[in-house]
């Protein structure tokens, strides 16, 4: 804990060769990441299947090796110091690289094609990722692909935590853009969906003023699509909707819209897919509106200075081909 480190050790970076020979181990890296994830020594110990005293000794060892405090005690649990947070960030990258080595060796040994972890916001997940995955499956059927569809804020943090190879999203305003390498690839079009037979679905383009008194299903406050809709209302001096259900669940959004007069904004590609003949049996339709809903451009995003595995690079390149 804070205060248990040696005061006469050199700070990290002053003697790189010495740091490499200092005795930091992979188990130390796993411990500092577990402490950051759990905020408690006992929980971190449980995650690593060791005793709490052993976990405390490992932290003390790291502090002695590095010569800086890594944790400070709180009334409940611990938090990392800036030194600890920096170590945890680098440790995640190191553990990811070790995971990639193990994964690639295992794939070579077993004859599998590798594994990819992708995160994407809704529109490019449907319009870019799905077609790219279909084409890859024809040539490389053994590649294992995992896809998480979520908001940009969640995906960007998952990428930094080394849980994704790359993402198709936007860099959140509250994260340092220097942590990422991004390639802008397209503007996301959105629309409003309602149930078939909705009072406003009469074939005429609905005006913004007609929408404010209906129930709305939104993503939680602060999400990009919600902010875009709210900006449209405010820019035209139209009162914001005040009958709102907040949810991140697309399934719940569809159910609420299909079974009520609620209105929901969704990605246009998603709405077209749902509204297709093999979609929700005609329960949902796109509401004609007299204005456009253009969301901030999204990008192909990687963590800076982190190389893609061969399988991840294959999916990345196929997605680029979908854009061209």
XYZ file of C-alpha atoms in Angstrom:
324
model
C 0.000 0.000 0.000
C 0.995 3.659 -0.124
C 4.072 4.253 1.979
C 5.411 0.694 1.776
C 7.785 1.305 -1.129
C 11.498 2.050 -0.898
C 12.292 5.757 -0.955
C 15.749 5.424 -2.497
C 14.813 3.460 -5.620
C 15.026 5.143 -9.018
C 11.744 6.159 -10.635
C 10.475 4.130 -13.601
C 12.161 5.219 -16.810
C 15.420 6.324 -15.180
C 16.966 2.878 -15.614
C 15.158 0.830 -18.202
C 17.718 -1.980 -18.155
C 17.421 -2.166 -14.386
C 13.633 -2.295 -14.610
C 13.813 -5.179 -17.060
C 16.047 -7.070 -14.631
C 14.120 -5.964 -11.537
C 11.895 -8.998 -11.183
C 8.490 -7.837 -12.432
C 6.538 -10.936 -13.430
C 3.469 -11.763 -15.465
C 1.707 -12.519 -12.175
C 2.425 -8.935 -11.079
C 0.852 -7.664 -14.299
C -2.253 -9.766 -13.737
C -2.505 -8.520 -10.151
C -2.388 -4.797 -10.973
C -5.031 -5.268 -13.694
C -7.241 -7.255 -11.317
C -6.939 -4.536 -8.656
C -7.966 -1.875 -11.175
C -10.936 -3.947 -12.345
C -12.195 -4.869 -8.879
C -11.129 -1.954 -6.649
C -10.474 -4.413 -3.820
C -7.452 -6.497 -2.829
C -9.667 -9.368 -1.665
C -11.635 -9.421 -4.921
C -8.430 -9.256 -6.969
C -7.036 -12.160 -4.961
C -10.202 -14.153 -5.612
C -9.972 -13.424 -9.347
C -6.421 -14.823 -9.382
C -7.230 -17.704 -7.031
C -4.703 -16.674 -4.374
C -5.029 -15.562 -0.749
C -5.463 -11.909 0.210
C -2.133 -11.832 2.124
C -0.401 -13.183 -0.981
C -2.055 -10.468 -3.095
C -0.931 -7.755 -0.655
C 2.625 -9.113 -0.785
C 2.600 -8.985 -4.573
C 1.555 -5.331 -4.544
C 4.250 -4.532 -1.983
C 6.793 -6.321 -4.213
C 5.779 -4.203 -7.206
C 5.971 -0.992 -5.191
C 9.435 -1.932 -3.948
C 10.613 -2.824 -7.459
C 9.270 0.383 -9.032
C 9.917 2.688 -6.099
C 6.500 4.350 -6.274
C 3.124 3.800 -4.543
C 0.670 1.887 -6.705
C -2.431 1.795 -4.461
C -4.041 3.914 -1.766
C -6.533 2.642 0.755
C -10.123 3.911 0.726
C -12.875 3.360 3.315
C -14.033 0.580 1.011
C -11.314 -1.054 -1.022
C -8.420 0.633 -2.797
C -7.776 2.831 -5.809
C -4.741 3.015 -8.026
C -2.404 5.993 -7.841
C -1.403 7.631 -11.145
C 1.649 5.321 -11.090
C -0.569 2.293 -10.570
C -2.963 3.351 -13.319
C -0.074 3.790 -15.769
C 1.277 0.343 -14.890
C -2.178 -1.216 -15.234
C -2.661 0.326 -18.682
C 0.664 -1.029 -19.922
C 0.065 -4.360 -18.194
C -3.189 -4.831 -20.116
C -1.327 -4.349 -23.389
C 1.371 -6.811 -22.334
C -1.198 -9.413 -21.284
C -3.068 -8.930 -24.561
C 0.104 -9.543 -26.533
C 0.789 -12.686 -24.512
C -2.797 -13.805 -25.162
C -2.263 -13.193 -28.875
C 0.949 -15.247 -28.864
C -0.816 -18.108 -27.121
C -3.797 -17.790 -29.454
C -1.708 -17.783 -32.622
C 0.437 -20.729 -31.516
C -2.694 -22.650 -30.558
C -4.306 -21.818 -33.906
C -1.213 -22.987 -35.788
C -1.097 -26.197 -33.761
C -4.792 -27.006 -34.223
C -5.211 -25.786 -37.781
C -7.844 -23.185 -36.862
C -7.881 -19.807 -38.551
C -7.627 -17.606 -35.458
C -10.021 -15.458 -33.472
C -11.164 -11.827 -33.735
C -12.856 -9.604 -31.167
C -14.747 -6.718 -32.808
C -16.866 -3.953 -31.313
C -19.241 -1.830 -33.411
C -22.062 0.646 -33.154
C -25.281 -0.535 -34.758
C -25.190 0.885 -38.295
C -21.719 -0.315 -39.352
C -22.250 -3.597 -37.532
C -25.093 -4.299 -39.965
C -23.867 -2.454 -43.038
C -20.138 -3.283 -42.882
C -19.292 -6.002 -40.373
C -21.977 -8.524 -41.348
C -21.172 -8.505 -45.113
C -17.440 -8.695 -44.358
C -17.975 -11.625 -41.985
C -20.082 -13.464 -44.586
C -17.290 -13.171 -47.154
C -14.631 -14.290 -44.674
C -16.718 -17.312 -43.678
C -16.665 -18.575 -47.278
C -12.864 -18.534 -47.438
C -11.888 -19.074 -43.803
C -14.722 -20.994 -42.103
C -12.700 -21.750 -38.963
C -12.029 -18.163 -37.949
C -13.863 -17.424 -34.688
C -15.372 -13.928 -34.681
C -16.906 -12.277 -31.607
C -18.888 -9.046 -32.087
C -20.140 -6.672 -29.396
C -22.697 -4.059 -30.491
C -22.806 -1.144 -28.048
C -22.298 2.593 -27.700
C -19.023 4.248 -28.666
C -18.199 5.083 -25.046
C -18.465 1.455 -23.958
C -16.612 0.124 -26.990
C -13.717 2.595 -26.726
C -13.117 1.632 -23.108
C -13.327 -2.060 -23.974
C -10.718 -1.462 -26.682
C -8.373 0.259 -24.217
C -8.944 -2.617 -21.804
C -7.671 -4.978 -24.528
C -11.011 -6.759 -24.896
C -11.353 -5.876 -28.597
C -8.926 -6.044 -31.498
C -10.527 -2.985 -33.114
C -13.868 -1.204 -33.138
C -16.143 0.645 -35.556
C -17.344 3.595 -33.523
C -16.456 7.143 -32.513
C -13.816 8.341 -30.072
C -15.715 9.691 -27.023
C -15.124 13.312 -26.062
C -13.927 12.334 -22.585
C -11.081 10.092 -23.826
C -7.692 11.241 -25.104
C -7.729 10.813 -28.916
C -3.959 10.171 -28.808
C -4.715 6.758 -27.335
C -6.228 5.667 -30.649
C -5.522 5.318 -34.351
C -8.712 6.155 -36.258
C -9.790 6.122 -39.906
C -13.046 7.936 -40.655
C -15.243 5.732 -42.847
C -18.783 7.108 -42.950
C -21.702 9.125 -41.596
C -24.381 7.171 -39.781
C -27.914 7.815 -41.012
C -30.692 7.424 -38.469
C -34.480 7.409 -38.657
C -37.557 7.110 -36.458
C -39.514 3.878 -36.154
C -43.122 3.355 -35.087
C -45.595 0.470 -35.071
C -47.585 -0.373 -38.174
C -50.822 1.638 -37.943
C -49.328 4.417 -35.805
C -51.410 7.646 -35.853
C -48.548 9.487 -37.598
C -47.891 6.746 -40.172
C -50.398 8.080 -42.702
C -47.965 8.430 -45.597
C -47.255 12.120 -45.018
C -43.934 13.364 -43.671
C -44.321 14.047 -39.951
C -43.268 17.470 -38.698
C -41.069 17.785 -35.642
C -43.813 19.579 -33.712
C -46.066 16.526 -34.070
C -43.604 14.221 -32.304
C -43.016 15.870 -28.963
C -46.205 14.669 -27.218
C -45.667 10.959 -27.919
C -43.806 8.440 -25.764
C -40.177 7.977 -26.830
C -37.719 5.127 -26.366
C -34.178 6.492 -26.135
C -30.723 5.241 -25.370
C -29.543 6.611 -21.995
C -28.726 10.314 -21.712
C -25.406 11.284 -23.264
C -25.495 8.716 -26.075
C -24.650 10.199 -29.467
C -27.916 9.371 -31.236
C -29.948 10.798 -28.354
C -27.868 13.982 -28.310
C -28.380 14.293 -32.071
C -32.169 14.050 -31.722
C -32.219 16.507 -28.809
C -30.114 18.965 -30.820
C -32.607 18.803 -33.691
C -35.478 19.642 -31.315
C -33.612 22.491 -29.633
C -32.315 23.992 -32.890
C -35.926 24.386 -34.051
C -37.220 25.634 -30.689
C -39.495 22.600 -30.322
C -40.017 21.278 -26.757
C -38.094 18.100 -26.009
C -40.133 14.929 -25.433
C -40.725 14.379 -21.725
C -42.343 10.926 -21.796
C -39.220 8.800 -22.134
C -38.129 5.229 -21.560
C -34.341 4.867 -21.401
C -32.814 1.547 -22.443
C -29.730 0.182 -24.158
C -31.665 -2.914 -25.256
C -32.620 -2.970 -28.923
C -34.994 -5.857 -28.253
C -36.879 -3.900 -25.571
C -36.977 -0.895 -27.914
C -38.588 -3.013 -30.639
C -41.147 -4.479 -28.230
C -42.139 -1.068 -26.838
C -42.536 0.405 -30.315
C -44.457 -2.588 -31.661
C -46.908 -2.625 -28.736
C -47.552 1.102 -28.205
C -47.547 4.478 -29.936
C -43.951 5.109 -28.826
C -41.362 6.529 -31.222
C -37.728 5.427 -31.245
C -34.658 6.660 -33.139
C -32.477 3.882 -34.557
C -29.815 3.476 -37.213
C -31.339 3.515 -40.703
C -29.614 0.264 -41.707
C -31.121 -1.435 -38.668
C -34.586 -0.082 -39.445
C -34.414 -1.253 -43.069
C -33.382 -4.712 -41.948
C -36.212 -4.914 -39.405
C -38.728 -3.596 -41.916
C -37.763 -6.132 -44.582
C -40.140 -8.932 -45.546
C -38.196 -11.361 -43.355
C -38.087 -8.875 -40.465
C -40.650 -8.467 -37.671
C -43.606 -9.489 -39.841
C -44.578 -5.909 -40.587
C -44.887 -4.870 -36.919
C -42.459 -1.947 -37.303
C -42.154 0.685 -40.004
C -39.989 3.712 -40.706
C -41.825 6.963 -39.995
C -41.598 9.479 -42.875
C -40.225 12.743 -41.465
C -39.589 16.209 -42.863
C -35.979 16.411 -41.587
C -32.770 14.393 -41.775
C -31.045 12.676 -38.849
C -27.314 12.592 -39.580
C -25.120 11.308 -36.774
C -21.444 12.165 -36.322
C -19.123 10.140 -38.613
C -17.789 6.856 -37.267
C -14.324 5.371 -37.761
C -12.322 2.188 -37.790
C -10.433 2.530 -34.502
C -7.448 0.657 -33.086
C -5.486 1.224 -29.902
C -2.307 3.151 -30.718
C 0.862 1.062 -30.996
C -1.048 -2.216 -30.804
C -0.634 -4.547 -33.778
C -3.544 -6.571 -35.130
C -3.339 -10.356 -35.209
C -3.467 -11.932 -38.699
C -7.127 -12.881 -38.231
C -8.063 -9.394 -36.976
C -6.176 -7.788 -39.878
C -8.124 -10.006 -42.275
C -11.473 -8.778 -40.926
C -10.211 -5.172 -40.829
C -9.228 -5.361 -44.527
C -12.539 -6.965 -45.526
C -14.439 -4.151 -43.795
C -12.362 -1.623 -45.731
C -13.341 -3.387 -48.936
C -17.026 -2.994 -48.010
C -16.462 0.767 -47.794
C -14.820 0.990 -51.196
